[in-house]
Amino acid sequence: MPNTLNDRVAIVTGAGRGIGRGVALMMAQEGASVVVNDLGGAVDGSGSSATAADEVVAEIVAGGGTAVANHESVTSMEGGEDIVRTAIDSFGKLDIVVTPAGILRDRMVFNMTEDEWDDVIAVHLKGTFTVVKHAAILFRQQRSGRIITFSSESGLFGNSGQANYAAAKSGIAGFTKVVARDLGRYGVTANSIAPRASTRMIATVPDTARQMRRQREESRAAESDPASELDPQEIAPFVCYLASDFASNVNGQIFLVYGSNITLLTQPRRTRTIFKDGRWTLEELNELVPKNITQGLPNPSPPLPSRQ
Amino acid sequence: MGEQLRDKVAIVTGGGRGIGRSICLLFAQEGAKVVVNDLGGAEDGTGDSLAPADEVVGEIQAAGGTSVANYDSVTTMEGGENIVRTAIDSFGKLDIVVTPAGILRDRMVFNMTEEEWDAVIAVHLKGTFTVAKHACILFRQQRSGCLITFSSVSGLYGNSGQANYGAAKDGIAGFTRAVARDMGRYGVRVNSISPGASTRLTATVPQSARQIREQSGIQTAAAPQLIEARRDAEDIAPFVTWLASDESEGVNGYVFHVQGGEVSLMNNPEPARTLHKHGRWSVEEIASIFPSTLGMDLVNPAPPQMPREGTS
């Protein structure tokens, strides 16, 4: 059995299925004691069941590893605190927090309901904060810790029909960059993964939606269906690397991970600039912006003729 | 008086003060009819007052412009709908929506309360959605429209003590990229501004917080300065007005940084370097190759510090 995470204690949210499950299994294989958190809800966030987390715990224990289940929702502060307390109560400490828990409620923005917005923001964005905040209290005191959040190409590059999910996932990237700066001085690192994998969440995006995007020739995150045939377990090795002592100075970064590919994403930067010593007039901007800033910028969703 | 927004109808949230106010004033000067939305709350989101929106409307009217006030909170769906309805009821249509409304509740993440998190996410992130959603219903039907949201370098780069604000502001950038793809096909333009300006919001960040960041070697969100930077709120308005006008036709899905006399296009995140292997990686394999490949040049934005003596 490999041992890159020997004696470590890890929390993995949404670990009952998909990417979270793959991370929990591999962390246990690498020697970590794992809190397998999963509410056991449906893909749209409804319902709950203890089964999903319990099955992963059983699988880890059967393989000779150490794990305990937690069935709290990440959406409340109490849930986040309880998940962290489960690690302390069961294993006496906490070293690693991984937060892939998520749901999907796709809809075009003009049809999106308040519930569809609120639910997705609650699970992804607040659900990352509730666990990370309580872990950060411990990490600061012990002057060590690893935080690995989950962002998405949908937010980083943009994807039609996912205003809620894109806001949440891009928000997690911003959150992670701030947390890296809040906690880095205490020897803690915080990084984020944008994964591509075929999971039950991706399966909820209807094929018709993919076809529509293609027909409209919208530019999108990937050229083809990015997640088809990609094993969610392939995300785990790089997550384990970030959680290990090897990555002690990797902080505040976003990585795209799919199949056997690991890609570092650029930090934001200015690509084209105009400058004036003073306030611009509209006449000046009319003249200079098209030539220097917006020239050749592709419209990711160009106007279509209206159907008769 | 200019002509660049003649006959356009615009909504500006948080239009009572700071960046929003200066956008309202320039829009009206350029011929737009403006719904000045402002709850009139304090920097931390508490309280409300009619005065800020009313004063801006008074200023616009005194200069010969056309404007109406709205005092709804952007944090509810009803508020967002009512702000959009105010434009229709007052001026018969809607062409432009600008959403700088915001608050600040800074705190290190390990001390941040649920209320500090929720309040900031509600005003910035949900407050952008509630107005944008109802505007997009109209924009889709009329097959035109312009939405300009407000992101921030705090989210794009990360700024210590602003986990809530950074999440909300980078969230708005992602929201903007998604909505640009939802709405572009209907002839709508959706873009975001990352402004650098001194307003009463930034005045709430204590000087000590800035000093601590500097002393601890923590990278701040401030983008590298081209020259000694002006930070006037009024400097943001000209580019927002250009973006809101027909001159920006076809510009959709981008984030622009505006500060003083600088206007920049921000890149969207893009792949820098990739590792690939035939088959599944082991942790040791990644560890052996990462530092000399993906990890080269990576800078820890807040390197570990020795604990101070006598403190925990």
XYZ file of C-alpha atoms in Angstrom:
620
model
C 0.000 0.000 0.000
C 1.389 3.426 -0.926
C 1.871 5.837 1.931
C 2.071 9.414 0.679
C -0.776 10.388 3.044
C 0.192 8.179 6.000
C -1.226 9.392 9.326
C -3.160 12.168 7.608
C -6.828 12.841 8.368
C -8.950 13.986 5.423
C -12.503 15.200 4.878
C -14.043 14.678 1.439
C -17.493 16.227 0.867
C -19.854 14.643 -1.651
C -17.698 11.537 -1.366
C -20.490 9.009 -1.828
C -20.295 9.140 -5.593
C -18.329 10.308 -8.617
C -15.201 12.411 -8.176
C -15.537 12.636 -4.374
C -15.722 8.871 -4.087
C -12.602 8.464 -6.224
C -10.722 10.933 -4.015
C -11.881 9.256 -0.773
C -10.854 5.785 -2.005
C -7.410 6.870 -3.162
C -6.693 8.950 -0.047
C -7.497 5.881 2.070
C -5.222 3.779 -0.159
C -2.462 6.324 0.394
C -2.791 5.872 4.136
C -5.154 8.682 5.179
C -8.072 8.259 7.583
C -11.062 9.632 5.700
C -14.328 11.296 6.727
C -16.656 10.347 3.869
C -19.291 13.085 3.832
C -22.381 12.665 1.663
C -25.950 13.780 2.181
C -26.988 11.101 -0.309
C -29.263 13.442 -2.245
C -30.365 13.319 -5.875
C -28.421 15.151 -8.588
C -30.793 18.135 -8.274
C -30.186 18.309 -4.515
C -33.493 16.792 -3.422
C -33.796 13.929 -0.912
C -31.150 12.279 1.227
C -29.899 8.777 2.025
C -27.201 7.374 4.256
C -26.360 4.669 1.739
C -23.957 6.521 -0.540
C -21.470 7.508 2.180
C -21.866 4.190 4.030
C -21.015 2.158 0.939
C -17.784 4.073 0.328
C -16.798 3.662 3.989
C -17.453 -0.081 3.730
C -15.360 -0.256 0.561
C -12.452 1.530 2.270
C -12.662 -0.616 5.407
C -12.875 -3.820 3.314
C -9.650 -2.704 1.584
C -7.900 -2.401 4.938
C -8.287 1.386 5.198
C -9.789 3.672 7.821
C -12.908 5.759 7.230
C -16.024 7.076 8.902
C -19.261 8.311 7.333
C -20.896 11.703 7.839
C -24.316 12.533 6.389
C -24.589 16.277 7.110
C -25.566 18.860 4.514
C -22.727 21.264 3.650
C -25.237 24.100 3.154
C -25.508 25.120 6.830
C -22.797 26.435 9.161
C -23.821 23.722 11.627
C -23.342 21.083 8.922
C -19.864 22.370 8.090
C -18.900 22.463 11.758
C -20.269 18.970 12.350
C -18.293 17.544 9.424
C -15.071 19.029 10.853
C -15.974 17.799 14.348
C -16.470 14.271 12.978
C -12.810 14.259 11.902
C -11.651 15.414 15.350
C -13.947 13.073 17.274
C -13.062 10.053 15.130
C -9.383 10.581 14.360
C -8.196 13.328 16.731
C -7.106 15.867 14.112
C -7.647 17.253 10.612
C -5.063 17.782 7.851
C -6.901 17.848 4.517
C -10.244 19.181 3.279
C -11.535 18.366 -0.209
C -14.892 19.828 -1.342
C -16.330 18.328 -4.543
C -19.943 18.174 -3.211
C -22.262 19.630 -5.842
C -25.581 19.606 -7.676
C -26.853 20.845 -11.054
C -30.037 22.749 -11.968
C -29.459 23.936 -15.543
C -31.727 26.561 -17.119
C -31.379 29.526 -19.472
C -31.019 32.687 -17.362
C -34.333 34.202 -18.488
C -36.192 31.079 -17.282
C -34.138 30.337 -14.156
C -36.192 30.268 -10.940
C -35.086 31.614 -7.578
C -34.951 28.039 -6.211
C -32.719 26.874 -9.047
C -30.373 29.776 -8.348
C -30.402 29.499 -4.547
C -29.953 25.713 -4.370
C -26.917 25.622 -6.627
C -25.237 28.606 -4.913
C -25.977 27.062 -1.487
C -24.439 23.641 -2.154
C -21.386 24.715 -4.170
C -20.413 28.154 -2.908
C -21.723 28.341 0.641
C -21.109 24.595 1.008
C -17.431 25.225 0.295
C -17.317 28.119 2.803
C -19.062 26.285 5.676
C -16.518 23.448 5.712
C -13.427 25.507 4.856
C -14.189 28.143 7.508
C -14.334 25.591 10.323
C -11.291 23.726 9.002
C -9.425 27.056 8.728
C -9.880 27.682 12.469
C -7.949 24.470 13.177
C -5.452 24.894 10.337
C -4.468 28.337 11.613
C -3.924 27.049 15.158
C -1.860 24.041 14.075
C -0.056 26.045 11.345
C -0.642 23.427 8.652
C -3.403 22.116 6.431
C -4.495 21.503 2.851
C -7.644 22.843 1.172
C -8.650 21.560 -2.260
C -11.846 23.064 -3.681
C -13.680 22.308 -6.928
C -14.197 24.892 -9.620
C -15.324 24.215 -13.207
C -14.644 25.183 -16.794
C -18.305 26.182 -16.872
C -17.490 29.138 -14.651
C -13.936 29.814 -15.781
C -14.730 29.825 -19.506
C -18.541 30.075 -19.578
C -21.252 27.631 -20.591
C -24.760 28.338 -21.844
C -27.629 27.315 -19.533
C -25.511 27.351 -16.375
C -25.664 30.901 -14.981
C -26.132 29.521 -11.451
C -23.457 26.823 -11.702
C -20.989 29.129 -13.485
C -21.465 31.814 -10.816
C -20.926 29.254 -8.046
C -17.901 27.605 -9.652
C -16.161 30.826 -10.664
C -16.997 32.098 -7.165
C -15.195 29.098 -5.690
C -12.098 29.993 -7.743
C -12.164 33.528 -6.309
C -12.843 32.198 -2.810
C -9.884 29.828 -3.084
C -7.496 32.587 -4.197
C -8.532 34.687 -1.185
C -8.275 31.769 1.267
C -4.789 31.000 -0.106
C -3.813 34.549 0.923
C -5.622 34.418 4.286
C -3.973 31.144 5.325
C -0.699 30.834 3.401
C 1.237 32.601 6.165
C 0.158 29.806 8.535
C 1.677 27.128 6.295
C -1.681 26.196 4.793
C -2.312 25.837 1.056
C -5.568 26.288 -0.853
C -5.917 25.270 -4.505
C -8.823 24.489 -6.821
C -9.497 21.782 -9.402
C -11.603 22.238 -12.545
C -12.357 18.601 -13.381
C -13.731 16.936 -16.471
C -15.286 13.543 -15.776
C -18.383 11.578 -16.677
C -20.456 11.482 -13.517
C -24.176 11.331 -12.827
C -24.155 15.157 -12.663
C -22.941 15.545 -16.235
C -25.478 12.925 -17.324
C -28.272 15.368 -16.384
C -27.232 17.784 -19.138
C -29.559 16.733 -21.948
C -27.982 15.675 -25.241
C -30.311 18.124 -26.949
C -28.591 20.961 -25.071
C -25.195 19.809 -26.310
C -26.549 19.500 -29.848
C -28.104 22.958 -29.696
C -24.827 24.477 -28.581
C -23.004 22.751 -31.412
C -25.564 23.798 -34.022
C -25.259 27.370 -32.871
C -21.500 27.056 -33.121
C -21.103 28.599 -29.710
C -17.589 28.526 -28.490
C -17.426 26.654 -25.218
C -15.047 25.144 -22.768
C -14.083 22.159 -24.875
C -14.376 21.328 -28.532
C -16.433 18.189 -28.035
C -18.341 16.693 -25.116
C -15.556 17.125 -22.604
C -16.703 14.639 -20.038
C -17.691 11.694 -22.194
C -15.885 8.522 -21.231
C -13.680 10.196 -18.627
C -13.255 8.140 -15.467
C -13.979 10.290 -12.371
C -11.348 8.276 -10.481
C -8.656 9.873 -12.658
C -9.085 13.173 -10.791
C -7.866 11.575 -7.538
C -4.080 11.240 -8.066
C -3.499 14.965 -8.525
C -5.805 15.808 -5.596
C -3.757 13.417 -3.445
C -0.575 15.088 -4.692
C -1.844 18.545 -3.666
C -2.811 17.076 -0.271
C 0.645 15.574 0.282
C 3.859 17.014 1.722
C 5.250 17.154 -1.828
C 3.013 20.156 -2.635
C 3.699 22.223 0.474
C 4.390 25.418 -1.479
C 1.754 25.099 -4.215
C -0.808 27.707 -3.155
C -3.569 29.748 -4.773
C -3.574 27.921 -8.122
C -6.321 26.533 -10.377
C -5.745 23.253 -12.241
C -7.747 21.639 -15.033
C -7.691 17.840 -14.583
C -9.188 15.199 -16.897
C -8.127 11.698 -17.827
C -4.359 11.639 -17.465
C -4.031 15.366 -18.180
C -3.073 17.905 -15.525
C -3.101 21.515 -16.696
C -2.082 24.664 -14.825
C -4.450 27.535 -15.674
C -3.135 31.078 -16.017
C -3.872 33.716 -13.427
C -5.863 36.646 -14.785
C -3.823 39.287 -16.533
C -4.309 42.298 -18.748
C -3.880 41.381 -22.382
C -4.516 44.723 -24.106
C -4.391 48.186 -22.529
C -4.935 51.783 -23.495
C -3.766 54.501 -21.134
C -4.245 58.229 -20.828
C -3.042 60.645 -18.185
C -6.534 61.943 -17.417
C -10.179 61.045 -18.017
C -11.194 59.583 -21.366
C -13.809 61.288 -23.506
C -16.303 59.176 -25.429
C -14.932 60.472 -28.731
C -11.489 59.176 -27.770
C -12.864 55.794 -26.688
C -14.956 55.503 -29.881
C -11.744 55.935 -31.826
C -9.288 53.894 -29.756
C -11.163 50.975 -28.130
C -12.166 49.174 -31.374
C -8.626 49.505 -32.711
C -6.740 48.558 -29.554
C -8.952 46.628 -27.129
C -11.851 44.864 -28.838
C -10.535 44.310 -32.357
C -11.009 40.697 -33.428
C -12.564 39.566 -30.146
C -14.809 36.615 -30.973
C -18.436 36.778 -29.811
C -18.961 33.388 -28.097
C -22.657 33.406 -29.038
C -23.187 35.553 -32.136
C -26.664 36.899 -32.912
C -28.908 34.571 -34.912
C -31.570 35.696 -37.355
C -34.950 35.487 -35.632
C -37.039 32.529 -36.740
C -40.111 33.471 -38.743
C -25.081 67.409 -24.073
C -23.875 64.271 -25.857
C -25.766 61.957 -28.146
C -24.141 58.580 -27.615
C -27.047 57.059 -25.621
C -29.875 59.112 -27.167
C -33.295 57.458 -26.634
C -31.825 54.596 -24.593
C -33.339 53.591 -21.257
C -30.894 52.437 -18.589
C -31.011 50.957 -15.094
C -28.060 51.513 -12.758
C -28.146 49.644 -9.433
C -26.360 51.257 -6.526
C -26.715 54.457 -8.575
C -26.838 56.716 -5.523
C -23.137 56.863 -4.757
C -19.624 56.159 -5.996
C -19.158 54.390 -9.312
C -22.909 53.891 -9.870
C -23.612 57.577 -9.373
C -21.032 58.726 -11.901
C -22.388 56.231 -14.455
C -25.921 57.605 -13.943
C -24.723 61.155 -14.475
C -22.743 60.417 -17.650
C -25.505 58.192 -19.093
C -28.015 61.042 -18.619
C -25.573 63.541 -20.110
C -25.319 61.326 -23.179
C -29.090 61.326 -23.613
C -30.210 58.170 -21.775
C -33.238 58.057 -19.471
C -31.965 56.574 -16.234
C -33.546 54.527 -13.444
C -31.347 55.386 -10.456
C -31.705 52.413 -8.115
C -30.315 52.717 -4.605
C -31.504 51.243 -1.330
C -29.549 53.966 0.438
C -27.912 51.587 2.906
C -24.600 51.880 4.726
C -21.355 50.379 3.371
C -22.014 47.196 5.369
C -25.540 46.823 3.971
C -27.443 48.011 7.037
C -30.194 50.631 6.971
C -31.872 52.362 4.042
C -32.625 55.891 2.858
C -34.321 57.547 -0.089
C -31.782 60.352 -0.146
C -28.896 58.961 -2.288
C -31.089 57.957 -5.258
C -33.198 61.119 -4.965
C -30.147 63.368 -4.941
C -28.750 61.816 -8.125
C -32.149 62.090 -9.842
C -32.302 65.751 -8.735
C -28.832 66.385 -10.121
C -29.711 64.784 -13.473
C -32.970 66.751 -13.774
C -31.308 70.017 -12.821
C -28.929 69.498 -15.746
C -31.846 68.938 -18.118
C -31.728 65.124 -18.123
C -34.450 62.517 -17.543
C -34.346 60.211 -14.562
C -36.457 58.412 -11.987
C -35.527 56.923 -8.612
C -36.089 53.363 -7.382
C -35.326 52.246 -3.816
C -35.802 48.466 -4.018
C -33.250 46.023 -2.646
C -31.562 43.974 -5.373
C -31.384 40.979 -3.026
C -34.918 39.680 -3.713
C -36.482 38.470 -6.962
C -39.324 40.926 -6.321
C -36.814 43.760 -5.966
C -35.120 42.854 -9.243
C -38.456 42.601 -11.030
C -39.652 45.905 -9.606
C -36.478 47.713 -10.705
C -37.018 46.444 -14.269
C -40.719 47.339 -14.099
C -39.826 50.890 -13.038
C -37.979 51.337 -16.346
C -40.945 50.044 -18.356
C -43.550 51.998 -16.378
C -41.557 55.243 -16.514
C -39.962 55.129 -19.956
C -41.732 52.342 -21.876
C -38.691 50.136 -22.549
C -35.293 48.958 -21.328
C -31.990 48.899 -23.238
C -29.147 48.917 -20.695
C -28.635 47.374 -17.247
C -25.565 48.190 -15.125
C -25.093 46.509 -11.723
C -22.422 48.075 -9.490
C -24.553 47.800 -6.287
C -22.387 46.321 -3.541
C -21.349 46.196 0.100
C -18.226 45.106 2.005
C -17.884 43.000 5.168
C -14.171 42.127 5.324
C -12.912 39.435 7.701
C -10.263 36.700 7.646
C -11.956 33.447 6.605
C -11.417 31.735 9.968
C -13.305 34.562 11.719
C -15.963 35.253 9.091
C -19.537 34.869 10.358
C -22.416 33.347 8.411
C -24.091 36.750 8.345
C -21.001 38.424 6.843
C -20.863 35.723 4.170
C -24.583 35.739 3.368
C -24.977 39.521 3.213
C -22.131 40.027 0.739
C -23.146 37.097 -1.499
C -26.772 38.318 -1.448
C -26.097 41.893 -2.555
C -23.358 41.245 -5.137
C -24.054 37.824 -6.599
C -27.778 37.276 -6.163
C -28.323 41.023 -6.603
C -26.750 40.770 -10.053
C -28.924 37.746 -10.917
C -32.265 39.212 -9.760
C -31.977 42.263 -12.020
C -30.236 40.485 -14.926
C -32.811 37.685 -15.039
C -35.795 40.014 -15.355
C -33.989 42.244 -17.853
C -33.045 39.182 -19.931
C -36.717 38.214 -20.300
C -37.255 41.550 -22.086
C -33.901 41.536 -23.913
C -34.669 38.117 -25.392
C -38.100 39.233 -26.616
C -36.837 42.464 -28.166
C -33.636 40.785 -29.442
C -31.385 43.518 -28.133
C -29.953 44.788 -24.872
C -26.784 45.398 -22.938
C -25.861 44.055 -19.491
C -22.771 45.358 -17.681
C -21.915 43.647 -14.392
C -19.222 44.495 -11.829
C -16.456 42.078 -10.927
C -13.283 42.976 -9.006
C -9.580 42.284 -8.846
C -10.319 40.999 -5.329
C -11.938 37.953 -6.904
C -9.910 37.749 -10.087
C -6.546 37.830 -8.263
C -7.560 37.214 -4.642
C -7.262 39.662 -1.754
C -6.666 38.636 1.840
C -9.603 39.229 4.198
C -12.223 39.164 1.439
C -13.321 35.518 1.072
C -16.971 36.599 0.781
C -16.321 39.520 -1.579
C -13.784 37.560 -3.662
C -16.253 34.676 -4.043
C -19.048 37.044 -5.034
C -16.950 39.056 -7.490
C -15.301 36.106 -9.251
C -18.767 34.521 -9.207
C -20.081 37.532 -11.116
C -17.316 37.068 -13.716
C -18.440 33.436 -14.214
C -22.102 34.479 -14.271
C -21.272 37.068 -16.931
C -19.464 34.523 -19.140
C -22.447 32.118 -18.887
C -25.129 34.768 -19.503
C -23.132 36.089 -22.493
C -23.561 32.619 -23.999
C -27.263 32.449 -23.066
C -28.065 35.869 -24.529
C -25.584 36.550 -27.350
C -27.707 34.699 -29.884
C -30.499 37.222 -29.209
C -28.241 40.147 -30.050
C -27.569 40.981 -26.382
C -24.124 42.015 -25.087
C -23.024 40.903 -21.600
C -19.701 42.086 -20.170
C -18.119 42.830 -16.792
C -16.040 45.682 -15.380
C -13.311 45.221 -12.775
C -12.974 48.770 -11.457
C -10.124 50.361 -9.560
C -11.558 53.311 -7.653
C -11.528 54.825 -4.200
C -15.096 54.957 -2.907
C -16.708 54.765 0.516
C -16.546 50.935 0.072
C -12.756 50.805 -0.131
C -12.545 53.381 2.653
C -13.933 50.698 5.003
C -10.776 48.575 4.589
C -8.667 49.573 7.586
C -5.194 50.927 6.892
C -3.852 48.313 9.333
C -5.145 45.533 7.058
C -3.151 46.962 4.159
C -0.080 47.284 6.362
C -0.398 43.707 7.639
C -0.608 42.419 4.060
C 2.541 44.309 3.133
C 4.504 43.253 6.210
C 3.572 39.567 5.816
C 4.595 39.536 2.177
C 1.062 38.730 1.057
C 0.385 39.633 -2.542
C -2.483 42.074 -2.743
C -5.125 42.159 -5.420
C -3.813 45.393 -6.844
C -2.782 44.808 -10.412
C 0.729 46.027 -11.203
C 0.463 49.765 -11.764
C 1.452 51.320 -15.043
C 2.129 54.658 -13.416
C 1.026 56.419 -10.240
C -2.638 55.484 -10.295
C -5.627 57.766 -10.147
C -8.547 56.139 -8.371
C -11.477 58.490 -9.092
C -14.895 56.802 -9.217
C -15.748 59.168 -12.093
C -13.022 57.599 -14.253
C -15.022 54.348 -14.598
C -18.034 55.929 -16.320
C -16.666 56.801 -19.793
C -15.759 53.199 -20.697
C -19.032 51.859 -19.226
C -20.855 54.395 -21.410
C -18.902 53.284 -24.470
C -19.763 49.644 -23.670
C -23.447 50.547 -23.211
C -23.603 52.342 -26.568
C -24.062 50.926 -30.060
C -20.342 51.514 -30.643
C -19.588 48.239 -28.792
C -21.663 46.060 -31.114
C -20.444 42.452 -31.057
C -18.412 42.804 -27.831
C -19.811 40.013 -25.650
C -18.523 37.842 -22.786
C -15.466 39.782 -21.601
C -14.059 41.331 -18.421
C -12.442 44.774 -18.619
C -10.282 46.390 -15.940
C -10.788 50.149 -15.676
C -8.843 52.439 -13.370
C -7.985 56.082 -13.784
C -6.985 56.590 -17.410
C -6.390 52.883 -17.983
C -8.716 50.513 -19.857
C -7.586 46.866 -20.168
C -9.011 43.662 -21.554
C -8.581 40.866 -18.966
C -7.853 37.406 -20.298
C -10.188 34.599 -19.342
C -8.292 31.769 -17.603
C -6.429 29.665 -20.134
C -4.209 26.580 -20.092
C -0.610 27.486 -19.302
C 1.178 24.097 -19.198
C -0.057 20.482 -19.314
C 1.241 17.142 -18.051
C 0.026 14.025 -19.826
C 0.674 10.356 -19.299
C -0.587 7.151 -20.869
C -2.523 5.628 -17.972
C -3.150 6.689 -14.420
C -0.697 8.805 -12.446
C 0.696 7.760 -9.091
C 1.272 10.456 -6.462
C 5.031 9.772 -6.559
C 5.123 10.213 -10.337
C 3.401 13.570 -10.082
C 5.705 14.569 -7.227
C 8.795 13.737 -9.273
C 7.792 15.736 -12.337
C 5.591 18.595 -11.044
C 8.241 20.948 -9.596
C 10.248 21.102 -12.845
C 7.192 21.415 -15.102
C 3.829 22.827 -13.952
C 5.340 24.011 -10.697
C 8.246 25.969 -12.100
C 7.805 29.727 -11.613
C 4.822 29.214 -9.288
C 4.883 31.825 -6.550
C 3.191 31.241 -3.195
C 1.112 34.428 -2.802
C 1.375 34.233 1.014
C 4.469 32.253 2.050
C 4.550 30.671 5.524
C 5.703 32.989 8.329
C 7.412 32.052 11.603
C 4.987 32.269 14.519
C 5.402 35.462 16.522
C 6.722 34.843 20.030
C 4.180 34.999 22.787
C 1.271 34.483 20.433
C -0.417 31.351 19.257
